[in-house]
Amino acid sequence: MRRRSAAAAILCLAGFAWPGMSSALTGAAPLEEKARAGKAAPAEQRRIRGAYLARAANCMGCHTARAGRPYAGGRSLSTPFGTFITTNITPDMATGIGGWNEEDFWKAMHEGKSRDGRPLYPAFPYTEYTKITREDSDAIFAHLQSLSPVSQKNPSSRIDFPYDFEPLLILWRAVYFKPGVYQPDSLKSREWNRGAYLVQGLGHCSACHTERNPLAVVRGAYDEDSSGAQIMGSNWYAPSLTSSAEAGSAKWPMGEIIRLLTTGVSRLATTSGPMAEVVGQSLQHLTKEDARAMAVYLKSLPESNPRPKAGAPALTEEVQKLFRQGAGIYKRHCQDCHGDAGQGAPGIYPPLAGNRAVTMNPPVNVIRSVLNGGYPPVTAGNPRPYGMPPFAQTLNDGEVALVLSYIRNTWGNRASFVTRAQVDKSREGIH
Ligand code: HEC
Ligand code: HEC
Ligand code: HEC
């Protein structure tokens, strides 16, 4: 097993394409920053604090193109409404926000309005950032203004008809957007409130994890499939943070929640895709206190009704036959890493037995894992993550469906079949 791990390590180093961003800002640890901040002048302290807050909010993640200059914008976010291209938020006078003041910036963060008053699209998660305090907004602004200006023109977003119609956006905002800073709950502890502020505001977790139809005002004009917490324009599903069958933390020990958030892997789960990016670029940089506060809040969230499970197949002779075919594929292609009983290897390869990511509905993430492979994030706590190779070229749709249906129904796992059509649909959406 260890030998094979070495091969996987090479695979990992050679192919670290996701999240596909260099960690330009991952240098200094928050604690060092704190120590430095202790000795610095107030303006400098505010800037350092702003740098920390900008990481907790992962501004850089969206405002940096693949292999592009940090914060200079240009990343495309494709959605069913069109392709949004993020803007340059370095302090360049002509192309960035060099001419902005604290008030302009606060209007963007708190009200979702650009400097000229134009309402911004909620692809910029001001729906969550509105909870950020004025003090924190000013600190983030001070950090951004201290960056070296990058002159890079903003290509225009390509928003499809009818979503490019401004009154529609104004209508959406009237229905769905309520500006307002986070109000602490006086019945809860300081730590809980800090966690809630981080999760609901800076961390903008619900931008991905909560079901919402961003332009649902136009009923019927969009694909029903894109509703739910399936992330717009991608075939990733962001599981519910309030369901134990998905990504809820209520039943997890505190240590495991903190480990998952800050290292990207834990005994019980592994982060992938967009979540690996969130951990790698943002959450791993949280101070110990903030990571703990976030975990305290997440653990306290009441269990919601899990979404209805599509039924597991009855184990007829015909179904058993399909499972045997799936087991054969598993043995050939997967067992070396994930183990003969789906037990994985702690900290290296995730277990598949008893792993809720495997049995989750919809099965889009596991299909995606097998087709595209992937990596947990590179973090201080897990500096050389092992990767999973892509099988899009090796296995056809039928084989992917068979092996997934098998791992969803063995070693105590029980979940619905994955169909060839589901795999095919996923292939189309991969980008
Ligand atoms: C999920 C992706 C995403 C994240 C995270 C994000 N932004 Fe943006 N941001 C966008 C998009 C897309 C736009 C353009 C919206 C539009 O044009 O309507 C934008 C627009 C802006 C604007 C307005 C620029 C202008 O010219 O009007 C500012 C300022 C801004 N973002 C700052 C930030 C800051 C600060 C953070 C972190 C606290 C942040 N953004 C995090 C996607 C993001
Ligand atoms: C850009 C979209 C995005 C944002 C923002 C985001 N998540 Fe996620 N998250 C995902 C996706 C997609 C998954 C499923 C893939 C996976 O399991 O890693 C996920 C998975 C998770 C899981 C379950 C991991 C597992 O395998 O059991 C937890 C817990 C979680 N997220 C917490 C958070 C918290 C807390 C925040 C805010 C600080 C957050 N997420 C912000 C997209 C996002
Ligand atoms: C070289 C070792 C290796 C092989 C071979 C391999 N995997 Fe993986 N697998 C991994 C690693 C590492 C991860 C974590 C990837 C990530 O975080 O994105 C993973 C993740 C997964 C996940 C997601 C688990 C989670 O918790 O999110 C599934 C499902 C999975 N593998 C199934 C398979 C199947 C099915 C096969 C065979 C077709 C296979 N793997 C072959 C190493 C491997």
PDB file of N, CA, C and O in Angstrom, residues 254-323:
ATOM      1  N   MET A 254     -16.009  17.419  17.652  1.00  0.00           N
ATOM      2  CA  MET A 254     -15.458  18.738  17.302  1.00  0.00           C
ATOM      3  C   MET A 254     -14.139  18.640  16.538  1.00  0.00           C
ATOM      4  O   MET A 254     -13.915  19.334  15.559  1.00  0.00           O
ATOM      5  N   GLY A 255     -13.260  17.762  17.035  1.00  0.00           N
ATOM      6  CA  GLY A 255     -11.927  17.650  16.436  1.00  0.00           C
ATOM      7  C   GLY A 255     -11.994  17.292  14.951  1.00  0.00           C
ATOM      8  O   GLY A 255     -11.201  17.799  14.154  1.00  0.00           O
ATOM      9  N   GLU A 256     -12.945  16.441  14.595  1.00  0.00           N
ATOM     10  CA  GLU A 256     -13.058  16.013  13.192  1.00  0.00           C
ATOM     11  C   GLU A 256     -13.582  17.144  12.311  1.00  0.00           C
ATOM     12  O   GLU A 256     -13.167  17.288  11.171  1.00  0.00           O
ATOM     13  N   ILE A 257     -14.496  17.942  12.837  1.00  0.00           N
ATOM     14  CA  ILE A 257     -15.029  19.064  12.048  1.00  0.00           C
ATOM     15  C   ILE A 257     -13.889  20.049  11.784  1.00  0.00           C
ATOM     16  O   ILE A 257     -13.669  20.488  10.652  1.00  0.00           O
ATOM     17  N   ILE A 258     -13.148  20.365  12.848  1.00  0.00           N
ATOM     18  CA  ILE A 258     -12.048  21.336  12.703  1.00  0.00           C
ATOM     19  C   ILE A 258     -11.004  20.789  11.735  1.00  0.00           C
ATOM     20  O   ILE A 258     -10.509  21.505  10.865  1.00  0.00           O
ATOM     21  N   ARG A 259     -10.703  19.503  11.848  1.00  0.00           N
ATOM     22  CA  ARG A 259      -9.704  18.914  10.958  1.00  0.00           C
ATOM     23  C   ARG A 259     -10.164  18.988   9.493  1.00  0.00           C
ATOM     24  O   ARG A 259      -9.394  19.333   8.617  1.00  0.00           O
ATOM     25  N   LEU A 260     -11.415  18.681   9.245  1.00  0.00           N
ATOM     26  CA  LEU A 260     -11.907  18.732   7.862  1.00  0.00           C
ATOM     27  C   LEU A 260     -11.819  20.163   7.309  1.00  0.00           C
ATOM     28  O   LEU A 260     -11.351  20.380   6.197  1.00  0.00           O
ATOM     29  N   LEU A 261     -12.257  21.135   8.134  1.00  0.00           N
ATOM     30  CA  LEU A 261     -12.275  22.522   7.645  1.00  0.00           C
ATOM     31  C   LEU A 261     -10.873  23.066   7.415  1.00  0.00           C
ATOM     32  O   LEU A 261     -10.651  23.857   6.509  1.00  0.00           O
ATOM     33  N   THR A 262      -9.918  22.662   8.250  1.00  0.00           N
ATOM     34  CA  THR A 262      -8.601  23.308   8.169  1.00  0.00           C
ATOM     35  C   THR A 262      -7.548  22.495   7.413  1.00  0.00           C
ATOM     36  O   THR A 262      -6.550  23.055   6.980  1.00  0.00           O
ATOM     37  N   THR A 263      -7.769  21.165   7.273  1.00  0.00           N
ATOM     38  CA  THR A 263      -6.773  20.390   6.512  1.00  0.00           C
ATOM     39  C   THR A 263      -7.373  19.800   5.244  1.00  0.00           C
ATOM     40  O   THR A 263      -6.650  19.304   4.388  1.00  0.00           O
ATOM     41  N   GLY A 264      -8.690  19.796   5.121  1.00  0.00           N
ATOM     42  CA  GLY A 264      -9.333  19.258   3.926  1.00  0.00           C
ATOM     43  C   GLY A 264      -9.605  17.773   3.994  1.00  0.00           C
ATOM     44  O   GLY A 264     -10.320  17.236   3.146  1.00  0.00           O
ATOM     45  N   VAL A 265      -9.017  17.086   4.972  1.00  0.00           N
ATOM     46  CA  VAL A 265      -9.311  15.658   5.125  1.00  0.00           C
ATOM     47  C   VAL A 265      -9.580  15.352   6.594  1.00  0.00           C
ATOM     48  O   VAL A 265      -9.086  16.039   7.484  1.00  0.00           O
ATOM     49  N   SER A 266     -10.374  14.333   6.854  1.00  0.00           N
ATOM     50  CA  SER A 266     -10.586  13.882   8.223  1.00  0.00           C
ATOM     51  C   SER A 266     -10.814  12.389   8.129  1.00  0.00           C
ATOM     52  O   SER A 266     -10.835  11.829   7.040  1.00  0.00           O
ATOM     53  N   ARG A 267     -10.978  11.767   9.257  1.00  0.00           N
ATOM     54  CA  ARG A 267     -11.210  10.321   9.245  1.00  0.00           C
ATOM     55  C   ARG A 267     -12.510  10.005   8.511  1.00  0.00           C
ATOM     56  O   ARG A 267     -12.665   8.967   7.905  1.00  0.00           O
ATOM     57  N   LEU A 268     -13.482  10.926   8.591  1.00  0.00           N
ATOM     58  CA  LEU A 268     -14.824  10.629   8.116  1.00  0.00           C
ATOM     59  C   LEU A 268     -15.120  11.149   6.728  1.00  0.00           C
ATOM     60  O   LEU A 268     -16.081  10.738   6.102  1.00  0.00           O
ATOM     61  N   ALA A 269     -14.320  12.076   6.242  1.00  0.00           N
ATOM     62  CA  ALA A 269     -14.651  12.689   4.947  1.00  0.00           C
ATOM     63  C   ALA A 269     -13.420  13.324   4.322  1.00  0.00           C
ATOM     64  O   ALA A 269     -12.407  13.528   4.987  1.00  0.00           O
ATOM     65  N   THR A 270     -13.543  13.610   3.045  1.00  0.00           N
ATOM     66  CA  THR A 270     -12.473  14.257   2.283  1.00  0.00           C
ATOM     67  C   THR A 270     -13.123  15.351   1.450  1.00  0.00           C
ATOM     68  O   THR A 270     -14.176  15.123   0.866  1.00  0.00           O
ATOM     69  N   THR A 271     -12.493  16.509   1.370  1.00  0.00           N
ATOM     70  CA  THR A 271     -13.083  17.560   0.535  1.00  0.00           C
ATOM     71  C   THR A 271     -12.552  17.451  -0.888  1.00  0.00           C
ATOM     72  O   THR A 271     -11.406  17.077  -1.107  1.00  0.00           O
ATOM     73  N   SER A 272     -13.387  17.775  -1.838  1.00  0.00           N
ATOM     74  CA  SER A 272     -12.965  17.745  -3.238  1.00  0.00           C
ATOM     75  C   SER A 272     -13.513  18.952  -3.981  1.00  0.00           C
ATOM     76  O   SER A 272     -14.424  19.631  -3.502  1.00  0.00           O
ATOM     77  N   GLY A 273     -13.003  19.170  -5.173  1.00  0.00           N
ATOM     78  CA  GLY A 273     -13.530  20.186  -6.085  1.00  0.00           C
ATOM     79  C   GLY A 273     -13.645  21.556  -5.434  1.00  0.00           C
ATOM     80  O   GLY A 273     -12.714  22.023  -4.793  1.00  0.00           O
ATOM     81  N   PRO A 274     -14.825  22.201  -5.585  1.00  0.00           N
ATOM     82  CA  PRO A 274     -14.982  23.560  -5.060  1.00  0.00           C
ATOM     83  C   PRO A 274     -14.726  23.639  -3.552  1.00  0.00           C
ATOM     84  O   PRO A 274     -14.225  24.647  -3.073  1.00  0.00           O
ATOM     85  N   MET A 275     -15.049  22.568  -2.814  1.00  0.00           N
ATOM     86  CA  MET A 275     -14.839  22.616  -1.367  1.00  0.00           C
ATOM     87  C   MET A 275     -13.355  22.515  -1.043  1.00  0.00           C
ATOM     88  O   MET A 275     -12.882  23.135  -0.082  1.00  0.00           O
ATOM     89  N   ALA A 276     -12.609  21.759  -1.844  1.00  0.00           N
ATOM     90  CA  ALA A 276     -11.159  21.684  -1.649  1.00  0.00           C
ATOM     91  C   ALA A 276     -10.554  23.076  -1.879  1.00  0.00           C
ATOM     92  O   ALA A 276      -9.630  23.498  -1.184  1.00  0.00           O
ATOM     93  N   GLU A 277     -11.129  23.789  -2.832  1.00  0.00           N
ATOM     94  CA  GLU A 277     -10.649  25.145  -3.119  1.00  0.00           C
ATOM     95  C   GLU A 277     -10.926  26.079  -1.932  1.00  0.00           C
ATOM     96  O   GLU A 277     -10.069  26.865  -1.533  1.00  0.00           O
ATOM     97  N   VAL A 278     -12.136  25.955  -1.373  1.00  0.00           N
ATOM     98  CA  VAL A 278     -12.499  26.794  -0.227  1.00  0.00           C
ATOM     99  C   VAL A 278     -11.548  26.527   0.947  1.00  0.00           C
ATOM    100  O   VAL A 278     -11.052  27.445   1.596  1.00  0.00           O
ATOM    101  N   VAL A 279     -11.253  25.248   1.197  1.00  0.00           N
ATOM    102  CA  VAL A 279     -10.349  24.905   2.307  1.00  0.00           C
ATOM    103  C   VAL A 279      -8.932  25.389   1.999  1.00  0.00           C
ATOM    104  O   VAL A 279      -8.274  26.015   2.831  1.00  0.00           O
ATOM    105  N   GLY A 280      -8.478  25.122   0.780  1.00  0.00           N
ATOM    106  CA  GLY A 280      -7.098  25.445   0.423  1.00  0.00           C
ATOM    107  C   GLY A 280      -6.822  26.943   0.421  1.00  0.00           C
ATOM    108  O   GLY A 280      -5.773  27.390   0.872  1.00  0.00           O
ATOM    109  N   GLN A 281      -7.778  27.719  -0.070  1.00  0.00           N
ATOM    110  CA  GLN A 281      -7.527  29.149  -0.206  1.00  0.00           C
ATOM    111  C   GLN A 281      -7.999  29.954   0.986  1.00  0.00           C
ATOM    112  O   GLN A 281      -7.543  31.065   1.194  1.00  0.00           O
ATOM    113  N   SER A 282      -8.945  29.387   1.725  1.00  0.00           N
ATOM    114  CA  SER A 282      -9.557  30.209   2.761  1.00  0.00           C
ATOM    115  C   SER A 282      -9.488  29.565   4.148  1.00  0.00           C
ATOM    116  O   SER A 282      -8.739  30.008   5.015  1.00  0.00           O
ATOM    117  N   LEU A 283     -10.231  28.488   4.341  1.00  0.00           N
ATOM    118  CA  LEU A 283     -10.432  27.988   5.697  1.00  0.00           C
ATOM    119  C   LEU A 283      -9.148  27.548   6.402  1.00  0.00           C
ATOM    120  O   LEU A 283      -9.029  27.681   7.609  1.00  0.00           O
ATOM    121  N   GLN A 284      -8.177  27.029   5.658  1.00  0.00           N
ATOM    122  CA  GLN A 284      -6.949  26.577   6.337  1.00  0.00           C
ATOM    123  C   GLN A 284      -6.207  27.741   6.995  1.00  0.00           C
ATOM    124  O   GLN A 284      -5.356  27.535   7.852  1.00  0.00           O
ATOM    125  N   HIS A 285      -6.509  28.972   6.575  1.00  0.00           N
ATOM    126  CA  HIS A 285      -5.810  30.125   7.132  1.00  0.00           C
ATOM    127  C   HIS A 285      -6.503  30.719   8.356  1.00  0.00           C
ATOM    128  O   HIS A 285      -6.030  31.700   8.913  1.00  0.00           O
ATOM    129  N   LEU A 286      -7.625  30.158   8.737  1.00  0.00           N
ATOM    130  CA  LEU A 286      -8.314  30.664   9.926  1.00  0.00           C
ATOM    131  C   LEU A 286      -7.456  30.430  11.154  1.00  0.00           C
ATOM    132  O   LEU A 286      -6.731  29.432  11.241  1.00  0.00           O
ATOM    133  N   THR A 287      -7.553  31.334  12.119  1.00  0.00           N
ATOM    134  CA  THR A 287      -6.875  31.106  13.402  1.00  0.00           C
ATOM    135  C   THR A 287      -7.544  29.902  14.068  1.00  0.00           C
ATOM    136  O   THR A 287      -8.696  29.562  13.739  1.00  0.00           O
ATOM    137  N   LYS A 288      -6.853  29.319  15.023  1.00  0.00           N
ATOM    138  CA  LYS A 288      -7.431  28.182  15.767  1.00  0.00           C
ATOM    139  C   LYS A 288      -8.769  28.575  16.380  1.00  0.00           C
ATOM    140  O   LYS A 288      -9.718  27.805  16.346  1.00  0.00           O
ATOM    141  N   GLU A 289      -8.826  29.788  16.923  1.00  0.00           N
ATOM    142  CA  GLU A 289     -10.046  30.241  17.598  1.00  0.00           C
ATOM    143  C   GLU A 289     -11.205  30.345  16.607  1.00  0.00           C
ATOM    144  O   GLU A 289     -12.323  29.935  16.900  1.00  0.00           O
ATOM    145  N   ASP A 290     -10.926  30.912  15.437  1.00  0.00           N
ATOM    146  CA  ASP A 290     -11.996  31.074  14.448  1.00  0.00           C
ATOM    147  C   ASP A 290     -12.450  29.724  13.887  1.00  0.00           C
ATOM    148  O   ASP A 290     -13.652  29.506  13.673  1.00  0.00           O
ATOM    149  N   ALA A 291     -11.511  28.812  13.648  1.00  0.00           N
ATOM    150  CA  ALA A 291     -11.889  27.491  13.123  1.00  0.00           C
ATOM    151  C   ALA A 291     -12.778  26.780  14.146  1.00  0.00           C
ATOM    152  O   ALA A 291     -13.782  26.147  13.796  1.00  0.00           O
ATOM    153  N   ARG A 292     -12.424  26.944  15.413  1.00  0.00           N
ATOM    154  CA  ARG A 292     -13.205  26.309  16.460  1.00  0.00           C
ATOM    155  C   ARG A 292     -14.604  26.927  16.553  1.00  0.00           C
ATOM    156  O   ARG A 292     -15.603  26.223  16.681  1.00  0.00           O
ATOM    157  N   ALA A 293     -14.641  28.252  16.452  1.00  0.00           N
ATOM    158  CA  ALA A 293     -15.937  28.942  16.528  1.00  0.00           C
ATOM    159  C   ALA A 293     -16.851  28.477  15.390  1.00  0.00           C
ATOM    160  O   ALA A 293     -18.041  28.223  15.582  1.00  0.00           O
ATOM    161  N   MET A 294     -16.264  28.325  14.211  1.00  0.00           N
ATOM    162  CA  MET A 294     -17.046  27.877  13.059  1.00  0.00           C
ATOM    163  C   MET A 294     -17.599  26.473  13.327  1.00  0.00           C
ATOM    164  O   MET A 294     -18.774  26.194  13.063  1.00  0.00           O
ATOM    165  N   ALA A 295     -16.757  25.609  13.882  1.00  0.00           N
ATOM    166  CA  ALA A 295     -17.188  24.237  14.165  1.00  0.00           C
ATOM    167  C   ALA A 295     -18.286  24.210  15.227  1.00  0.00           C
ATOM    168  O   ALA A 295     -19.254  23.455  15.117  1.00  0.00           O
ATOM    169  N   VAL A 296     -18.146  25.069  16.255  1.00  0.00           N
ATOM    170  CA  VAL A 296     -19.167  25.129  17.312  1.00  0.00           C
ATOM    171  C   VAL A 296     -20.517  25.495  16.698  1.00  0.00           C
ATOM    172  O   VAL A 296     -21.547  24.876  16.971  1.00  0.00           O
ATOM    173  N   TYR A 297     -20.496  26.485  15.811  1.00  0.00           N
ATOM    174  CA  TYR A 297     -21.743  26.914  15.184  1.00  0.00           C
ATOM    175  C   TYR A 297     -22.307  25.823  14.269  1.00  0.00           C
ATOM    176  O   TYR A 297     -23.495  25.484  14.342  1.00  0.00           O
ATOM    177  N   LEU A 298     -21.452  25.231  13.437  1.00  0.00           N
ATOM    178  CA  LEU A 298     -21.935  24.192  12.505  1.00  0.00           C
ATOM    179  C   LEU A 298     -22.528  23.016  13.259  1.00  0.00           C
ATOM    180  O   LEU A 298     -23.555  22.460  12.880  1.00  0.00           O
ATOM    181  N   LYS A 299     -21.868  22.632  14.363  1.00  0.00           N
ATOM    182  CA  LYS A 299     -22.338  21.481  15.138  1.00  0.00           C
ATOM    183  C   LYS A 299     -23.691  21.757  15.788  1.00  0.00           C
ATOM    184  O   LYS A 299     -24.468  20.840  16.029  1.00  0.00           O
ATOM    185  N   SER A 300     -23.957  23.047  16.042  1.00  0.00           N
ATOM    186  CA  SER A 300     -25.204  23.395  16.739  1.00  0.00           C
ATOM    187  C   SER A 300     -26.408  23.453  15.790  1.00  0.00           C
ATOM    188  O   SER A 300     -27.547  23.567  16.236  1.00  0.00           O
ATOM    189  N   LEU A 301     -26.168  23.424  14.484  1.00  0.00           N
ATOM    190  CA  LEU A 301     -27.293  23.581  13.557  1.00  0.00           C
ATOM    191  C   LEU A 301     -28.264  22.416  13.694  1.00  0.00           C
ATOM    192  O   LEU A 301     -27.851  21.258  13.674  1.00  0.00           O
ATOM    193  N   PRO A 302     -29.547  22.708  13.858  1.00  0.00           N
ATOM    194  CA  PRO A 302     -30.512  21.624  14.045  1.00  0.00           C
ATOM    195  C   PRO A 302     -30.636  20.777  12.781  1.00  0.00           C
ATOM    196  O   PRO A 302     -30.511  21.281  11.667  1.00  0.00           O
ATOM    197  N   GLU A 303     -30.860  19.505  12.983  1.00  0.00           N
ATOM    198  CA  GLU A 303     -31.028  18.566  11.870  1.00  0.00           C
ATOM    199  C   GLU A 303     -32.250  18.953  11.051  1.00  0.00           C
ATOM    200  O   GLU A 303     -33.320  19.202  11.587  1.00  0.00           O
ATOM    201  N   SER A 304     -32.077  19.040   9.737  1.00  0.00           N
ATOM    202  CA  SER A 304     -33.220  19.334   8.876  1.00  0.00           C
ATOM    203  C   SER A 304     -33.723  18.008   8.319  1.00  0.00           C
ATOM    204  O   SER A 304     -33.067  16.995   8.457  1.00  0.00           O
ATOM    205  N   ASN A 305     -34.844  18.048   7.679  1.00  0.00           N
ATOM    206  CA  ASN A 305     -35.301  16.818   7.035  1.00  0.00           C
ATOM    207  C   ASN A 305     -34.348  16.484   5.917  1.00  0.00           C
ATOM    208  O   ASN A 305     -34.143  17.295   5.028  1.00  0.00           O
ATOM    209  N   PRO A 306     -33.756  15.301   5.945  1.00  0.00           N
ATOM    210  CA  PRO A 306     -32.897  14.964   4.829  1.00  0.00           C
ATOM    211  C   PRO A 306     -33.749  14.847   3.574  1.00  0.00           C
ATOM    212  O   PRO A 306     -34.927  14.524   3.662  1.00  0.00           O
ATOM    213  N   ARG A 307     -33.129  15.158   2.442  1.00  0.00           N
ATOM    214  CA  ARG A 307     -33.938  15.077   1.226  1.00  0.00           C
ATOM    215  C   ARG A 307     -34.296  13.617   0.975  1.00  0.00           C
ATOM    216  O   ARG A 307     -33.540  12.716   1.321  1.00  0.00           O
ATOM    217  N   PRO A 308     -35.505  13.369   0.436  1.00  0.00           N
ATOM    218  CA  PRO A 308     -35.951  11.985   0.288  1.00  0.00           C
ATOM    219  C   PRO A 308     -34.938  11.157  -0.486  1.00  0.00           C
ATOM    220  O   PRO A 308     -34.430  11.607  -1.506  1.00  0.00           O
ATOM    221  N   LYS A 309     -34.631   9.995   0.044  1.00  0.00           N
ATOM    222  CA  LYS A 309     -33.643   9.140  -0.612  1.00  0.00           C
ATOM    223  C   LYS A 309     -34.300   8.374  -1.741  1.00  0.00           C
ATOM    224  O   LYS A 309     -35.335   7.774  -1.542  1.00  0.00           O
ATOM    225  N   ALA A 310     -33.669   8.407  -2.896  1.00  0.00           N
ATOM    226  CA  ALA A 310     -34.147   7.538  -3.969  1.00  0.00           C
ATOM    227  C   ALA A 310     -33.835   6.119  -3.509  1.00  0.00           C
ATOM    228  O   ALA A 310     -32.773   5.870  -2.930  1.00  0.00           O
ATOM    229  N   GLY A 311     -34.769   5.198  -3.732  1.00  0.00           N
ATOM    230  CA  GLY A 311     -34.658   3.891  -3.120  1.00  0.00           C
ATOM    231  C   GLY A 311     -33.482   3.050  -3.582  1.00  0.00           C
ATOM    232  O   GLY A 311     -33.071   3.115  -4.740  1.00  0.00           O
ATOM    233  N   ALA A 312     -32.935   2.283  -2.647  1.00  0.00           N
ATOM    234  CA  ALA A 312     -31.901   1.319  -3.006  1.00  0.00           C
ATOM    235  C   ALA A 312     -32.589   0.160  -3.725  1.00  0.00           C
ATOM    236  O   ALA A 312     -33.738  -0.161  -3.426  1.00  0.00           O
ATOM    237  N   PRO A 313     -31.924  -0.465  -4.680  1.00  0.00           N
ATOM    238  CA  PRO A 313     -32.563  -1.536  -5.445  1.00  0.00           C
ATOM    239  C   PRO A 313     -32.764  -2.792  -4.581  1.00  0.00           C
ATOM    240  O   PRO A 313     -31.975  -3.058  -3.680  1.00  0.00           O
ATOM    241  N   ALA A 314     -33.839  -3.517  -4.844  1.00  0.00           N
ATOM    242  CA  ALA A 314     -34.029  -4.806  -4.176  1.00  0.00           C
ATOM    243  C   ALA A 314     -32.969  -5.758  -4.721  1.00  0.00           C
ATOM    244  O   ALA A 314     -32.581  -5.670  -5.888  1.00  0.00           O
ATOM    245  N   LEU A 315     -32.473  -6.635  -3.847  1.00  0.00           N
ATOM    246  CA  LEU A 315     -31.339  -7.464  -4.251  1.00  0.00           C
ATOM    247  C   LEU A 315     -31.779  -8.732  -4.982  1.00  0.00           C
ATOM    248  O   LEU A 315     -31.604  -9.849  -4.505  1.00  0.00           O
ATOM    249  N   THR A 316     -32.357  -8.547  -6.137  1.00  0.00           N
ATOM    250  CA  THR A 316     -32.783  -9.692  -6.944  1.00  0.00           C
ATOM    251  C   THR A 316     -31.556 -10.349  -7.578  1.00  0.00           C
ATOM    252  O   THR A 316     -30.465  -9.778  -7.564  1.00  0.00           O
ATOM    253  N   GLU A 317     -31.769 -11.510  -8.162  1.00  0.00           N
ATOM    254  CA  GLU A 317     -30.665 -12.228  -8.815  1.00  0.00           C
ATOM    255  C   GLU A 317     -30.030 -11.365  -9.915  1.00  0.00           C
ATOM    256  O   GLU A 317     -28.811 -11.287 -10.054  1.00  0.00           O
ATOM    257  N   GLU A 318     -30.899 -10.659 -10.642  1.00  0.00           N
ATOM    258  CA  GLU A 318     -30.414  -9.815 -11.742  1.00  0.00           C
ATOM    259  C   GLU A 318     -29.520  -8.688 -11.221  1.00  0.00           C
ATOM    260  O   GLU A 318     -28.477  -8.384 -11.786  1.00  0.00           O
ATOM    261  N   VAL A 319     -29.971  -8.091 -10.112  1.00  0.00           N
ATOM    262  CA  VAL A 319     -29.213  -6.996  -9.511  1.00  0.00           C
ATOM    263  C   VAL A 319     -27.872  -7.518  -8.989  1.00  0.00           C
ATOM    264  O   VAL A 319     -26.825  -6.898  -9.173  1.00  0.00           O
ATOM    265  N   GLN A 320     -27.897  -8.698  -8.367  1.00  0.00           N
ATOM    266  CA  GLN A 320     -26.647  -9.301  -7.851  1.00  0.00           C
ATOM    267  C   GLN A 320     -25.644  -9.499  -8.978  1.00  0.00           C
ATOM    268  O   GLN A 320     -24.438  -9.338  -8.786  1.00  0.00           O
ATOM    269  N   LYS A 321     -26.187  -9.857 -10.146  1.00  0.00           N
ATOM    270  CA  LYS A 321     -25.311 -10.110 -11.293  1.00  0.00           C
ATOM    271  C   LYS A 321     -24.599  -8.806 -11.694  1.00  0.00           C
ATOM    272  O   LYS A 321     -23.398  -8.788 -11.970  1.00  0.00           O
ATOM    273  N   LEU A 322     -25.368  -7.719 -11.689  1.00  0.00           N
ATOM    274  CA  LEU A 322     -24.773  -6.407 -12.011  1.00  0.00           C
ATOM    275  C   LEU A 322     -23.716  -6.025 -10.975  1.00  0.00           C
ATOM    276  O   LEU A 322     -22.652  -5.499 -11.298  1.00  0.00           O
ATOM    277  N   PHE A 323     -24.027  -6.327  -9.706  1.00  0.00           N
ATOM    278  CA  PHE A 323     -23.069  -6.013  -8.642  1.00  0.00           C
ATOM    279  C   PHE A 323     -21.765  -6.792  -8.841  1.00  0.00           C
ATOM    280  O   PHE A 323     -20.686  -6.283  -8.586  1.00  0.00           O
TER     281      PHE A 323
END
